[in-house]
PDB file of C-alpha atoms in Angstrom:
ATOM      1  CA  MET A   1       3.489 -34.543 -18.867  1.00 59.00           C
ATOM      2  CA  GLY A   2       5.049 -31.494 -20.463  1.00 48.00           C
ATOM      3  CA  ASN A   3       8.502 -30.011 -20.761  1.00 41.00           C
ATOM      4  CA  GLY A   4       9.934 -29.095 -17.349  1.00 40.00           C
ATOM      5  CA  LYS A   5      11.951 -26.286 -18.926  1.00 39.00           C
ATOM      6  CA  ASN A   6       8.805 -24.151 -19.076  1.00 42.00           C
ATOM      7  CA  ASN A   7       8.568 -24.055 -15.280  1.00 40.00           C
ATOM      8  CA  GLY A   8       9.898 -20.547 -14.858  1.00 39.00           C
ATOM      9  CA  LYS A   9       8.831 -18.800 -18.040  1.00 38.00           C
ATOM     10  CA  ASP A  10       5.563 -17.239 -16.952  1.00 41.00           C
ATOM     11  CA  LYS A  11       6.936 -14.890 -14.287  1.00 37.00           C
ATOM     12  CA  GLY A  12       5.164 -11.822 -15.577  1.00 38.00           C
ATOM     13  CA  LYS A  13       1.880 -13.616 -16.218  1.00 38.00           C
ATOM     14  CA  ASN A  14       1.556 -14.995 -12.701  1.00 40.00           C
ATOM     15  CA  LYS A  15       2.401 -11.753 -10.917  1.00 37.00           C
ATOM     16  CA  ALA A  16      -1.075 -10.242 -10.948  1.00 36.00           C
ATOM     17  CA  LYS A  17      -2.871  -8.459  -8.174  1.00 36.00           C
ATOM     18  CA  GLY A  18      -6.476  -9.607  -7.897  1.00 37.00           C
ATOM     19  CA  ASP A  19      -8.008 -12.797  -6.526  1.00 40.00           C
ATOM     20  CA  SER A  20      -9.541 -13.899  -9.856  1.00 35.00           C
ATOM     21  CA  GLN A  21      -6.569 -14.296 -12.144  1.00 34.00           C
ATOM     22  CA  ALA A  22      -5.009 -17.605 -13.106  1.00 35.00           C
ATOM     23  CA  GLY A  23      -7.041 -20.658 -14.056  1.00 35.00           C
ATOM     24  CA  GLY A  24     -10.073 -21.105 -16.253  1.00 36.00           C
ATOM     25  CA  LYS A  25     -13.338 -19.220 -15.960  1.00 36.00           C
ATOM     26  CA  ASP A  26     -16.588 -21.062 -15.497  1.00 36.00           C
ATOM     27  CA  ASP A  27     -19.554 -20.334 -17.742  1.00 38.00           C
ATOM     28  CA  GLY A  28     -21.975 -22.370 -15.670  1.00 37.00           C
ATOM     29  CA  PRO A  29     -25.027 -21.208 -13.703  1.00 38.00           C
ATOM     30  CA  VAL A  30     -24.706 -18.322 -11.262  1.00 41.00           C
ATOM     31  CA  GLY A  31     -24.557 -19.108  -7.534  1.00 45.00           C
ATOM     32  CA  LYS A  32     -26.038 -17.234  -4.567  1.00 46.00           C
ATOM     33  CA  ASN A  33     -23.141 -14.793  -4.354  1.00 41.00           C
ATOM     34  CA  GLY A  34     -23.332 -13.731  -7.993  1.00 40.00           C
ATOM     35  CA  LYS A  35     -20.268 -15.766  -8.958  1.00 40.00           C
ATOM     36  CA  ALA A  36     -20.561 -18.521 -11.513  1.00 42.00           C
ATOM     37  CA  ALA A  37     -21.393 -21.831  -9.889  1.00 53.00           C
ATOM     38  CA  SER A  38     -19.654 -24.957 -11.110  1.00 61.00           C
ATOM     39  CA  GLY A  39     -20.570 -25.834 -14.662  1.00 81.00           C
ATOM     40  CA  LEU A  40     -19.353 -29.371 -13.995  1.00 91.00           C
ATOM     41  CA  SER A  41     -21.596 -32.025 -12.549  1.00 94.00           C
ATOM     42  CA  LYS A  42     -19.966 -34.478 -10.172  1.00 95.00           C
ATOM     43  CA  LYS A  43     -20.195 -37.128 -12.867  1.00 96.00           C
ATOM     44  CA  ASP A  44     -18.528 -34.927 -15.498  1.00 97.00           C
ATOM     45  CA  TYR A  45     -15.875 -33.795 -13.022  1.00 98.00           C
ATOM     46  CA  GLU A  46     -14.977 -37.364 -12.088  1.00 97.00           C
ATOM     47  CA  ALA A  47     -14.835 -38.337 -15.767  1.00 98.00           C
ATOM     48  CA  LEU A  48     -12.371 -35.506 -16.434  1.00 98.00           C
ATOM     49  CA  LEU A  49     -10.369 -36.194 -13.280  1.00 98.00           C
ATOM     50  CA  GLU A  50      -9.819 -39.903 -13.931  1.00 98.00           C
ATOM     51  CA  PRO A  51      -7.429 -39.543 -16.907  1.00 98.00           C
ATOM     52  CA  LEU A  52      -5.481 -36.903 -14.977  1.00 98.00           C
ATOM     53  CA  GLN A  53      -5.137 -39.299 -12.055  1.00 97.00           C
ATOM     54  CA  ILE A  54      -3.878 -41.974 -14.440  1.00 96.00           C
ATOM     55  CA  GLU A  55      -1.252 -39.475 -15.592  1.00 96.00           C
ATOM     56  CA  LEU A  56      -0.397 -38.756 -11.955  1.00 97.00           C
ATOM     57  CA  ASN A  57       0.287 -42.465 -11.506  1.00 96.00           C
ATOM     58  CA  GLY A  58       2.556 -42.320 -14.537  1.00 95.00           C
ATOM     59  CA  MET A  59       4.311 -39.360 -12.952  1.00 96.00           C
ATOM     60  CA  ALA A  60       4.772 -41.343  -9.732  1.00 97.00           C
ATOM     61  CA  ARG A  61       6.332 -44.258 -11.647  1.00 96.00           C
ATOM     62  CA  TRP A  62       8.699 -41.832 -13.389  1.00 96.00           C
ATOM     63  CA  LEU A  63       9.722 -40.259 -10.077  1.00 97.00           C
ATOM     64  CA  ALA A  64      10.386 -43.686  -8.531  1.00 96.00           C
ATOM     65  CA  HIS A  65      12.251 -44.983 -11.588  1.00 95.00           C
ATOM     66  CA  HIS A  66      14.617 -42.008 -11.760  1.00 95.00           C
ATOM     67  CA  GLY A  67      14.838 -41.244  -8.034  1.00 96.00           C
ATOM     68  CA  LYS A  68      13.372 -37.771  -8.524  1.00 97.00           C
ATOM     69  CA  ARG A  69      11.815 -35.760  -5.681  1.00 98.00           C
ATOM     70  CA  LEU A  70       8.676 -33.641  -6.000  1.00 98.00           C
ATOM     71  CA  VAL A  71       7.414 -30.931  -3.635  1.00 98.00           C
ATOM     72  CA  VAL A  72       4.077 -29.224  -4.265  1.00 98.00           C
ATOM     73  CA  ILE A  73       3.043 -26.310  -2.040  1.00 98.00           C
ATOM     74  CA  PHE A  74      -0.655 -25.449  -1.719  1.00 98.00           C
ATOM     75  CA  GLU A  75      -1.324 -21.996  -0.313  1.00 98.00           C
ATOM     76  CA  GLY A  76      -4.354 -19.713  -0.252  1.00 97.00           C
ATOM     77  CA  ARG A  77      -6.948 -18.124   1.952  1.00 94.00           C
ATOM     78  CA  ASP A  78      -9.094 -20.144   4.335  1.00 92.00           C
ATOM     79  CA  THR A  79     -11.707 -22.180   2.387  1.00 94.00           C
ATOM     80  CA  ALA A  80      -9.797 -21.775  -0.893  1.00 96.00           C
ATOM     81  CA  GLY A  81      -9.861 -25.531  -1.443  1.00 96.00           C
ATOM     82  CA  LYS A  82      -6.345 -26.680  -0.578  1.00 97.00           C
ATOM     83  CA  GLY A  83      -7.471 -29.904   1.093  1.00 96.00           C
ATOM     84  CA  GLY A  84      -9.746 -30.937  -1.775  1.00 97.00           C
ATOM     85  CA  ALA A  85      -7.021 -30.311  -4.353  1.00 98.00           C
ATOM     86  CA  ILE A  86      -4.518 -32.327  -2.326  1.00 98.00           C
ATOM     87  CA  ASN A  87      -7.001 -35.186  -1.926  1.00 98.00           C
ATOM     88  CA  ALA A  88      -7.642 -35.257  -5.671  1.00 98.00           C
ATOM     89  CA  MET A  89      -3.935 -35.971  -6.135  1.00 98.00           C
ATOM     90  CA  ALA A  90      -3.088 -38.074  -3.090  1.00 98.00           C
ATOM     91  CA  ASP A  91      -6.114 -40.381  -3.202  1.00 97.00           C
ATOM     92  CA  CYS A  92      -4.871 -42.057  -6.379  1.00 97.00           C
ATOM     93  CA  LEU A  93      -1.234 -42.424  -5.278  1.00 98.00           C
ATOM     94  CA  SER A  94       0.509 -44.800  -2.891  1.00 97.00           C
ATOM     95  CA  PRO A  95       0.679 -43.386   0.664  1.00 97.00           C
ATOM     96  CA  ARG A  96       4.150 -44.931   0.891  1.00 97.00           C
ATOM     97  CA  GLN A  97       5.294 -42.619  -1.895  1.00 98.00           C
ATOM     98  CA  CYS A  98       3.055 -39.571  -1.574  1.00 98.00           C
ATOM     99  CA  HIS A  99       3.054 -37.782   1.787  1.00 98.00           C
ATOM    100  CA  VAL A 100       0.658 -35.011   2.821  1.00 98.00           C
ATOM    101  CA  VAL A 101       2.112 -32.554   5.328  1.00 98.00           C
ATOM    102  CA  ALA A 102      -0.196 -30.251   7.310  1.00 97.00           C
ATOM    103  CA  LEU A 103       1.721 -29.047  10.332  1.00 97.00           C
ATOM    104  CA  SER A 104      -0.009 -27.713  13.414  1.00 92.00           C
ATOM    105  CA  LYS A 105       1.004 -24.732  15.529  1.00 91.00           C
ATOM    106  CA  PRO A 106       4.758 -24.779  16.268  1.00 94.00           C
ATOM    107  CA  SER A 107       5.724 -26.298  19.604  1.00 94.00           C
ATOM    108  CA  GLU A 108       7.803 -24.358  22.118  1.00 94.00           C
ATOM    109  CA  ASP A 109      10.933 -26.152  20.896  1.00 95.00           C
ATOM    110  CA  GLU A 110      10.095 -25.424  17.262  1.00 95.00           C
ATOM    111  CA  GLN A 111       9.589 -21.753  18.045  1.00 94.00           C
ATOM    112  CA  GLY A 112      13.224 -21.678  19.158  1.00 95.00           C
ATOM    113  CA  GLN A 113      14.480 -23.205  15.902  1.00 96.00           C
ATOM    114  CA  TRP A 114      15.488 -21.676  12.607  1.00 98.00           C
ATOM    115  CA  TYR A 115      12.129 -20.997  10.976  1.00 97.00           C
ATOM    116  CA  PHE A 116      12.571 -23.424   8.057  1.00 98.00           C
ATOM    117  CA  GLN A 117      13.935 -26.208  10.264  1.00 98.00           C
ATOM    118  CA  ARG A 118      10.598 -27.846  11.108  1.00 97.00           C
ATOM    119  CA  TYR A 119       9.825 -28.279   7.397  1.00 98.00           C
ATOM    120  CA  VAL A 120      13.127 -29.886   6.381  1.00 98.00           C
ATOM    121  CA  PRO A 121      12.376 -33.360   7.864  1.00 98.00           C
ATOM    122  CA  HIS A 122       9.254 -33.530   5.678  1.00 98.00           C
ATOM    123  CA  LEU A 123      11.091 -32.998   2.389  1.00 98.00           C
ATOM    124  CA  PRO A 124      10.907 -36.070   0.137  1.00 98.00           C
ATOM    125  CA  SER A 125      13.542 -38.736  -0.359  1.00 98.00           C
ATOM    126  CA  ALA A 126      14.397 -40.172  -3.770  1.00 98.00           C
ATOM    127  CA  GLY A 127      11.272 -41.228  -5.672  1.00 97.00           C
ATOM    128  CA  GLN A 128       8.882 -39.585  -3.231  1.00 98.00           C
ATOM    129  CA  ILE A 129       6.302 -36.781  -3.282  1.00 98.00           C
ATOM    130  CA  THR A 130       5.472 -34.249  -0.558  1.00 98.00           C
ATOM    131  CA  LEU A 131       2.276 -32.205  -0.751  1.00 98.00           C
ATOM    132  CA  PHE A 132       2.324 -29.284   1.695  1.00 98.00           C
ATOM    133  CA  ASP A 133      -1.109 -28.181   2.937  1.00 98.00           C
ATOM    134  CA  ARG A 134       0.268 -24.773   3.871  1.00 96.00           C
ATOM    135  CA  SER A 135       4.011 -24.532   4.284  1.00 98.00           C
ATOM    136  CA  TRP A 136       6.777 -22.156   5.321  1.00 98.00           C
ATOM    137  CA  TYR A 137       4.594 -19.478   3.708  1.00 98.00           C
ATOM    138  CA  ASN A 138       2.599 -19.347   6.933  1.00 97.00           C
ATOM    139  CA  ARG A 139       5.108 -16.694   8.006  1.00 97.00           C
ATOM    140  CA  PRO A 140       4.299 -13.957   5.454  1.00 97.00           C
ATOM    141  CA  GLY A 141       0.641 -14.976   5.538  1.00 96.00           C
ATOM    142  CA  VAL A 142      -1.325 -15.771   8.676  1.00 94.00           C
ATOM    143  CA  GLU A 143       1.582 -15.143  11.067  1.00 95.00           C
ATOM    144  CA  THR A 144       2.178 -11.667   9.685  1.00 96.00           C
ATOM    145  CA  VAL A 145      -1.485 -10.652   9.309  1.00 95.00           C
ATOM    146  CA  MET A 146      -2.477 -11.971  12.738  1.00 93.00           C
ATOM    147  CA  GLY A 147       0.581 -10.541  14.482  1.00 93.00           C
ATOM    148  CA  PHE A 148       2.004 -13.943  15.458  1.00 94.00           C
ATOM    149  CA  CYS A 149       5.485 -12.861  14.405  1.00 95.00           C
ATOM    150  CA  LYS A 150       7.482  -9.646  14.525  1.00 96.00           C
ATOM    151  CA  PRO A 151       7.939  -7.416  11.454  1.00 97.00           C
ATOM    152  CA  GLN A 152      11.650  -8.231  11.431  1.00 98.00           C
ATOM    153  CA  ASP A 153      10.769 -11.949  11.275  1.00 97.00           C
ATOM    154  CA  THR A 154       8.767 -11.327   8.124  1.00 98.00           C
ATOM    155  CA  GLU A 155      11.575  -9.291   6.566  1.00 98.00           C
ATOM    156  CA  ARG A 156      14.068 -12.026   7.390  1.00 98.00           C
ATOM    157  CA  PHE A 157      11.760 -14.563   5.749  1.00 98.00           C
ATOM    158  CA  PHE A 158      11.639 -12.570   2.517  1.00 98.00           C
ATOM    159  CA  LYS A 159      15.445 -12.637   2.381  1.00 98.00           C
ATOM    160  CA  GLN A 160      15.836 -16.290   3.303  1.00 98.00           C
ATOM    161  CA  ALA A 161      12.957 -17.991   1.461  1.00 98.00           C
ATOM    162  CA  PRO A 162      14.365 -17.484  -2.072  1.00 98.00           C
ATOM    163  CA  VAL A 163      17.760 -18.729  -0.876  1.00 98.00           C
ATOM    164  CA  PHE A 164      16.210 -21.760   0.848  1.00 98.00           C
ATOM    165  CA  GLU A 165      14.201 -22.636  -2.253  1.00 98.00           C
ATOM    166  CA  GLN A 166      17.239 -22.135  -4.497  1.00 98.00           C
ATOM    167  CA  LEU A 167      19.063 -24.735  -2.388  1.00 98.00           C
ATOM    168  CA  LEU A 168      16.166 -27.178  -2.793  1.00 98.00           C
ATOM    169  CA  VAL A 169      16.034 -26.718  -6.562  1.00 98.00           C
ATOM    170  CA  ASP A 170      19.840 -26.875  -6.894  1.00 98.00           C
ATOM    171  CA  ASP A 171      19.755 -30.221  -5.101  1.00 98.00           C
ATOM    172  CA  GLY A 172      17.343 -31.565  -7.713  1.00 97.00           C
ATOM    173  CA  ILE A 173      13.977 -31.162  -5.988  1.00 98.00           C
ATOM    174  CA  LEU A 174      11.126 -30.368  -8.379  1.00 98.00           C
ATOM    175  CA  LEU A 175       9.367 -27.507  -6.577  1.00 98.00           C
ATOM    176  CA  PHE A 176       5.913 -26.187  -7.475  1.00 98.00           C
ATOM    177  CA  LYS A 177       4.134 -23.401  -5.566  1.00 98.00           C
ATOM    178  CA  TYR A 178       0.389 -22.857  -6.076  1.00 98.00           C
ATOM    179  CA  TRP A 179      -1.745 -20.046  -4.684  1.00 98.00           C
ATOM    180  CA  LEU A 180      -5.457 -20.903  -4.782  1.00 98.00           C
ATOM    181  CA  THR A 181      -7.543 -17.754  -5.232  1.00 97.00           C
ATOM    182  CA  VAL A 182     -11.067 -17.252  -3.886  1.00 96.00           C
ATOM    183  CA  ASP A 183     -13.281 -14.165  -3.751  1.00 96.00           C
ATOM    184  CA  GLN A 184     -14.708 -13.024  -0.429  1.00 94.00           C
ATOM    185  CA  ALA A 185     -18.337 -13.753  -1.314  1.00 95.00           C
ATOM    186  CA  GLN A 186     -17.413 -17.320  -2.197  1.00 95.00           C
ATOM    187  CA  GLN A 187     -15.362 -17.585   0.978  1.00 94.00           C
ATOM    188  CA  GLU A 188     -18.382 -16.470   3.030  1.00 93.00           C
ATOM    189  CA  GLU A 189     -20.528 -19.195   1.467  1.00 95.00           C
ATOM    190  CA  ARG A 190     -17.939 -21.820   2.320  1.00 94.00           C
ATOM    191  CA  PHE A 191     -17.615 -20.597   5.903  1.00 91.00           C
ATOM    192  CA  ALA A 192     -21.406 -20.861   6.238  1.00 92.00           C
ATOM    193  CA  GLU A 193     -21.365 -24.348   4.762  1.00 93.00           C
ATOM    194  CA  ARG A 194     -18.759 -25.438   7.288  1.00 92.00           C
ATOM    195  CA  ARG A 195     -20.817 -24.000  10.119  1.00 91.00           C
ATOM    196  CA  GLU A 196     -23.913 -25.905   9.012  1.00 93.00           C
ATOM    197  CA  ASP A 197     -22.270 -29.207   8.064  1.00 92.00           C
ATOM    198  CA  PRO A 198     -21.321 -31.296  11.147  1.00 92.00           C
ATOM    199  CA  LEU A 199     -18.736 -33.161   9.045  1.00 90.00           C
ATOM    200  CA  LYS A 200     -16.965 -29.923   8.119  1.00 90.00           C
ATOM    201  CA  ARG A 201     -17.325 -28.004  11.364  1.00 90.00           C
ATOM    202  CA  TRP A 202     -13.892 -29.137  12.537  1.00 89.00           C
ATOM    203  CA  LYS A 203     -12.395 -26.907   9.830  1.00 88.00           C
ATOM    204  CA  LEU A 204     -13.619 -23.766  11.596  1.00 87.00           C
ATOM    205  CA  SER A 205     -11.526 -22.013  14.240  1.00 84.00           C
ATOM    206  CA  PRO A 206     -11.608 -18.688  16.099  1.00 83.00           C
ATOM    207  CA  ILE A 207      -8.933 -17.433  13.707  1.00 82.00           C
ATOM    208  CA  ASP A 208     -11.399 -17.871  10.842  1.00 81.00           C
ATOM    209  CA  LEU A 209     -13.700 -15.302  12.440  1.00 81.00           C
ATOM    210  CA  VAL A 210     -10.892 -12.754  12.477  1.00 83.00           C
ATOM    211  CA  ALA A 211      -9.765 -13.728   8.956  1.00 82.00           C
ATOM    212  CA  ARG A 212     -13.201 -12.716   7.647  1.00 86.00           C
ATOM    213  CA  GLU A 213     -12.499  -9.160   8.771  1.00 88.00           C
ATOM    214  CA  LYS A 214      -8.988  -9.122   7.329  1.00 92.00           C
ATOM    215  CA  TYR A 215      -9.668 -10.113   3.729  1.00 93.00           C
ATOM    216  CA  GLU A 216      -7.960  -6.995   2.374  1.00 95.00           C
ATOM    217  CA  ASP A 217      -5.053  -7.362   4.807  1.00 95.00           C
ATOM    218  CA  TYR A 218      -4.493 -10.916   3.582  1.00 95.00           C
ATOM    219  CA  GLY A 219      -4.600  -9.641   0.009  1.00 96.00           C
ATOM    220  CA  ARG A 220      -1.890  -7.082   0.701  1.00 97.00           C
ATOM    221  CA  ALA A 221       0.217  -9.693   2.500  1.00 97.00           C
ATOM    222  CA  ARG A 222      -0.207 -12.060  -0.452  1.00 97.00           C
ATOM    223  CA  ASP A 223       0.878  -9.406  -2.947  1.00 98.00           C
ATOM    224  CA  ARG A 224       3.983  -8.635  -0.930  1.00 98.00           C
ATOM    225  CA  MET A 225       4.770 -12.340  -0.623  1.00 98.00           C
ATOM    226  CA  LEU A 226       4.427 -12.900  -4.373  1.00 98.00           C
ATOM    227  CA  GLU A 227       6.639  -9.925  -5.134  1.00 98.00           C
ATOM    228  CA  ALA A 228       9.399 -11.140  -2.809  1.00 98.00           C
ATOM    229  CA  THR A 229       9.315 -14.887  -3.511  1.00 98.00           C
ATOM    230  CA  HIS A 230       8.195 -15.282  -7.141  1.00 98.00           C
ATOM    231  CA  THR A 231      11.549 -16.247  -8.660  1.00 98.00           C
ATOM    232  CA  LYS A 232      12.734 -17.932 -11.819  1.00 97.00           C
ATOM    233  CA  GLN A 233      13.855 -21.043  -9.961  1.00 96.00           C
ATOM    234  CA  ALA A 234      10.713 -21.246  -7.787  1.00 98.00           C
ATOM    235  CA  PRO A 235       7.829 -19.368  -9.432  1.00 98.00           C
ATOM    236  CA  TRP A 236       4.316 -19.039  -8.091  1.00 98.00           C
ATOM    237  CA  THR A 237       1.283 -20.160 -10.094  1.00 98.00           C
ATOM    238  CA  LEU A 238      -2.124 -18.670  -9.292  1.00 98.00           C
ATOM    239  CA  VAL A 239      -5.188 -20.852  -9.876  1.00 98.00           C
ATOM    240  CA  ASP A 240      -8.777 -19.602  -9.693  1.00 98.00           C
ATOM    241  CA  PHE A 241     -10.582 -21.766  -7.111  1.00 98.00           C
ATOM    242  CA  ASN A 242     -13.924 -19.972  -7.012  1.00 97.00           C
ATOM    243  CA  ASP A 243     -15.018 -23.133  -8.816  1.00 97.00           C
ATOM    244  CA  GLN A 244     -13.196 -25.832  -6.872  1.00 97.00           C
ATOM    245  CA  ARG A 245     -13.797 -28.672  -9.315  1.00 97.00           C
ATOM    246  CA  LEU A 246     -12.511 -26.644 -12.229  1.00 98.00           C
ATOM    247  CA  GLY A 247      -9.651 -25.386 -10.066  1.00 98.00           C
ATOM    248  CA  ARG A 248      -8.494 -28.915  -9.238  1.00 98.00           C
ATOM    249  CA  LEU A 249      -8.505 -29.938 -12.886  1.00 98.00           C
ATOM    250  CA  THR A 250      -6.614 -26.768 -13.829  1.00 98.00           C
ATOM    251  CA  LEU A 251      -3.962 -27.224 -11.155  1.00 98.00           C
ATOM    252  CA  ILE A 252      -3.288 -30.911 -11.866  1.00 98.00           C
ATOM    253  CA  ARG A 253      -3.130 -30.293 -15.620  1.00 98.00           C
ATOM    254  CA  HIS A 254      -0.628 -27.474 -15.058  1.00 98.00           C
ATOM    255  CA  LEU A 255       1.553 -29.645 -12.829  1.00 98.00           C
ATOM    256  CA  LEU A 256       1.615 -32.508 -15.309  1.00 97.00           C
ATOM    257  CA  ASP A 257       2.357 -30.181 -18.217  1.00 97.00           C
ATOM    258  CA  HIS A 258       5.367 -28.702 -16.435  1.00 97.00           C
ATOM    259  CA  LEU A 259       7.098 -31.968 -15.610  1.00 94.00           C
ATOM    260  CA  PRO A 260       9.498 -33.703 -17.995  1.00 86.00           C
ATOM    261  CA  ASP A 261       7.708 -35.697 -20.687  1.00 75.00           C
ATOM    262  CA  THR A 262       9.196 -39.048 -19.751  1.00 73.00           C
ATOM    263  CA  GLN A 263       7.198 -42.261 -19.781  1.00 83.00           C
ATOM    264  CA  VAL A 264       8.062 -45.341 -17.740  1.00 87.00           C
ATOM    265  CA  PRO A 265       6.260 -48.527 -18.839  1.00 85.00           C
ATOM    266  CA  GLU A 266       3.814 -49.828 -16.273  1.00 85.00           C
ATOM    267  CA  GLN A 267       4.703 -53.243 -14.913  1.00 84.00           C
ATOM    268  CA  THR A 268       2.044 -55.808 -15.723  1.00 88.00           C
ATOM    269  CA  ILE A 269       1.391 -58.673 -13.339  1.00 89.00           C
ATOM    270  CA  GLU A 270      -0.186 -61.823 -14.702  1.00 91.00           C
ATOM    271  CA  PHE A 271      -2.721 -63.702 -12.559  1.00 90.00           C
ATOM    272  CA  PRO A 272      -2.789 -67.386 -13.462  1.00 93.00           C
ATOM    273  CA  PRO A 273      -6.042 -69.295 -12.808  1.00 93.00           C
ATOM    274  CA  LEU A 274      -6.558 -70.665  -9.303  1.00 93.00           C
ATOM    275  CA  PRO A 275      -5.840 -74.415  -9.055  1.00 94.00           C
ATOM    276  CA  GLY A 276      -9.329 -75.101  -7.733  1.00 93.00           C
ATOM    277  CA  GLU A 277     -12.555 -73.470  -6.531  1.00 94.00           C
ATOM    278  CA  PRO A 278     -12.157 -70.182  -4.596  1.00 94.00           C
ATOM    279  CA  ALA A 279     -11.975 -70.824  -0.839  1.00 92.00           C
ATOM    280  CA  HIS A 280     -14.193 -69.211   1.776  1.00 91.00           C
ATOM    281  CA  GLU A 281     -12.879 -67.360   4.829  1.00 92.00           C
ATOM    282  CA  SER A 282     -13.171 -69.724   7.805  1.00 91.00           C
ATOM    283  CA  PHE A 283     -12.288 -69.512  11.491  1.00 91.00           C
ATOM    284  CA  SER A 284     -11.529 -72.498  13.758  1.00 91.00           C
ATOM    285  CA  GLY A 285     -11.084 -70.558  16.998  1.00 91.00           C
ATOM    286  CA  PRO A 286     -13.518 -68.644  19.208  1.00 93.00           C
ATOM    287  CA  LEU A 287     -13.266 -65.403  17.186  1.00 94.00           C
ATOM    288  CA  LYS A 288     -15.890 -64.704  14.543  1.00 91.00           C
ATOM    289  CA  PRO A 289     -16.705 -61.613  12.439  1.00 93.00           C
ATOM    290  CA  ILE A 290     -18.970 -59.180  14.248  1.00 93.00           C
ATOM    291  CA  PRO A 291     -22.601 -58.906  13.040  1.00 92.00           C
ATOM    292  CA  PRO A 292     -22.961 -56.765   9.911  1.00 93.00           C
ATOM    293  CA  PHE A 293     -24.265 -53.227  10.026  1.00 95.00           C
ATOM    294  CA  LYS A 294     -28.049 -53.263  10.325  1.00 93.00           C
ATOM    295  CA  LEU A 295     -29.501 -51.644   7.214  1.00 93.00           C
ATOM    296  CA  PRO A 296     -32.621 -49.482   7.480  1.00 92.00           C
ATOM    297  CA  LYS A 297     -35.751 -51.117   6.096  1.00 87.00           C
ATOM    298  CA  SER A 298     -35.837 -48.612   3.266  1.00 83.00           C
ATOM    299  CA  VAL A 299     -32.513 -50.006   2.024  1.00 69.00           C
ATOM    300  CA  ASP A 300     -33.369 -53.697   2.438  1.00 60.00           C
TER     301      ASP A 300
END
C-alpha cells in the first residue's frame, strides 16, 4: 500500500474528456471492433491478480486493526465492468467485513426522502469496507440522461454531493471514486455477448436499449459530473476498462497505492496433529446424503 497523502494530488490529470484516458493501454491482439483485445491470458491475469488480492487481505487486516472505514465507488457506463472489478476485490475478502451494495430502483418511500438518505445506512462501520456498484451518482448519470429526475434535482445534487462527501471524509472515511471508461464499439460487443449468453442475459434491461442511443448524452453528463464533483477531498480516478482484465489490475493497484503504507502482522494459527486417525462422516438417523451428481460418460 502507498502513501494516502497522494489521494488528492492528481486533480488535473484525472479531469480529461474522452472515454480512453486513465489506466494502461493494451498492446495485445486487435478485437472485432478494432480495439486492442486483452493481451493477458486468463492464466496470466490470475497470476497477476493473486498478489494484489493478498495485499487486499493485508489492507483488510489494517482496516480492522485500526478501526478504519473504506468506501469505494464504482461508476461507469453499462457494460463497463463494474461487477467484475468488484468481484475481483470482494471474492478474496470476508463477507462479514466487505459489503457490496447495489441498490435497486428507489421505493415510493425512498423517493420521498432526502436523496442521499438511502445510501447512509450502507456506509461502513469501524473496520469495514463498502463497495458501491453504482451509488448516489445515479442522479447526475442515468436519472438525468433518462429524465427520471428534474433539472433542479440535478443542480441540487451538484451542490450537495461535495458537501456530503466532505462530511464523510472529515469523519475519517477513506473514500475512493472510480469511473470505468469503455468505448461504444466495445460496449456494443458486450451488449451482444449478454444477449447471446443465457448466464448474462439477466444483465440486460429495456433501459440498455435506450442507453445505446444516448452514448454521447451520457458522455456529456459524465463530463459535467466530473467537473462538479472532482474535489481535493474526494477526487475521481478514471480507469480504462476497454480491457477488463487490465482495468481490474490497474484499479486495484491504484487503490492499494493510495492507502497508508501500514502493515499489520497476520495471525498464524497452529494446527497440532490429530490424536488418532481422521474420522469419517457418519449418520445414525434416517437422513443420508443425497446421491451425487451423475457425471456424463465422457467425464467418467
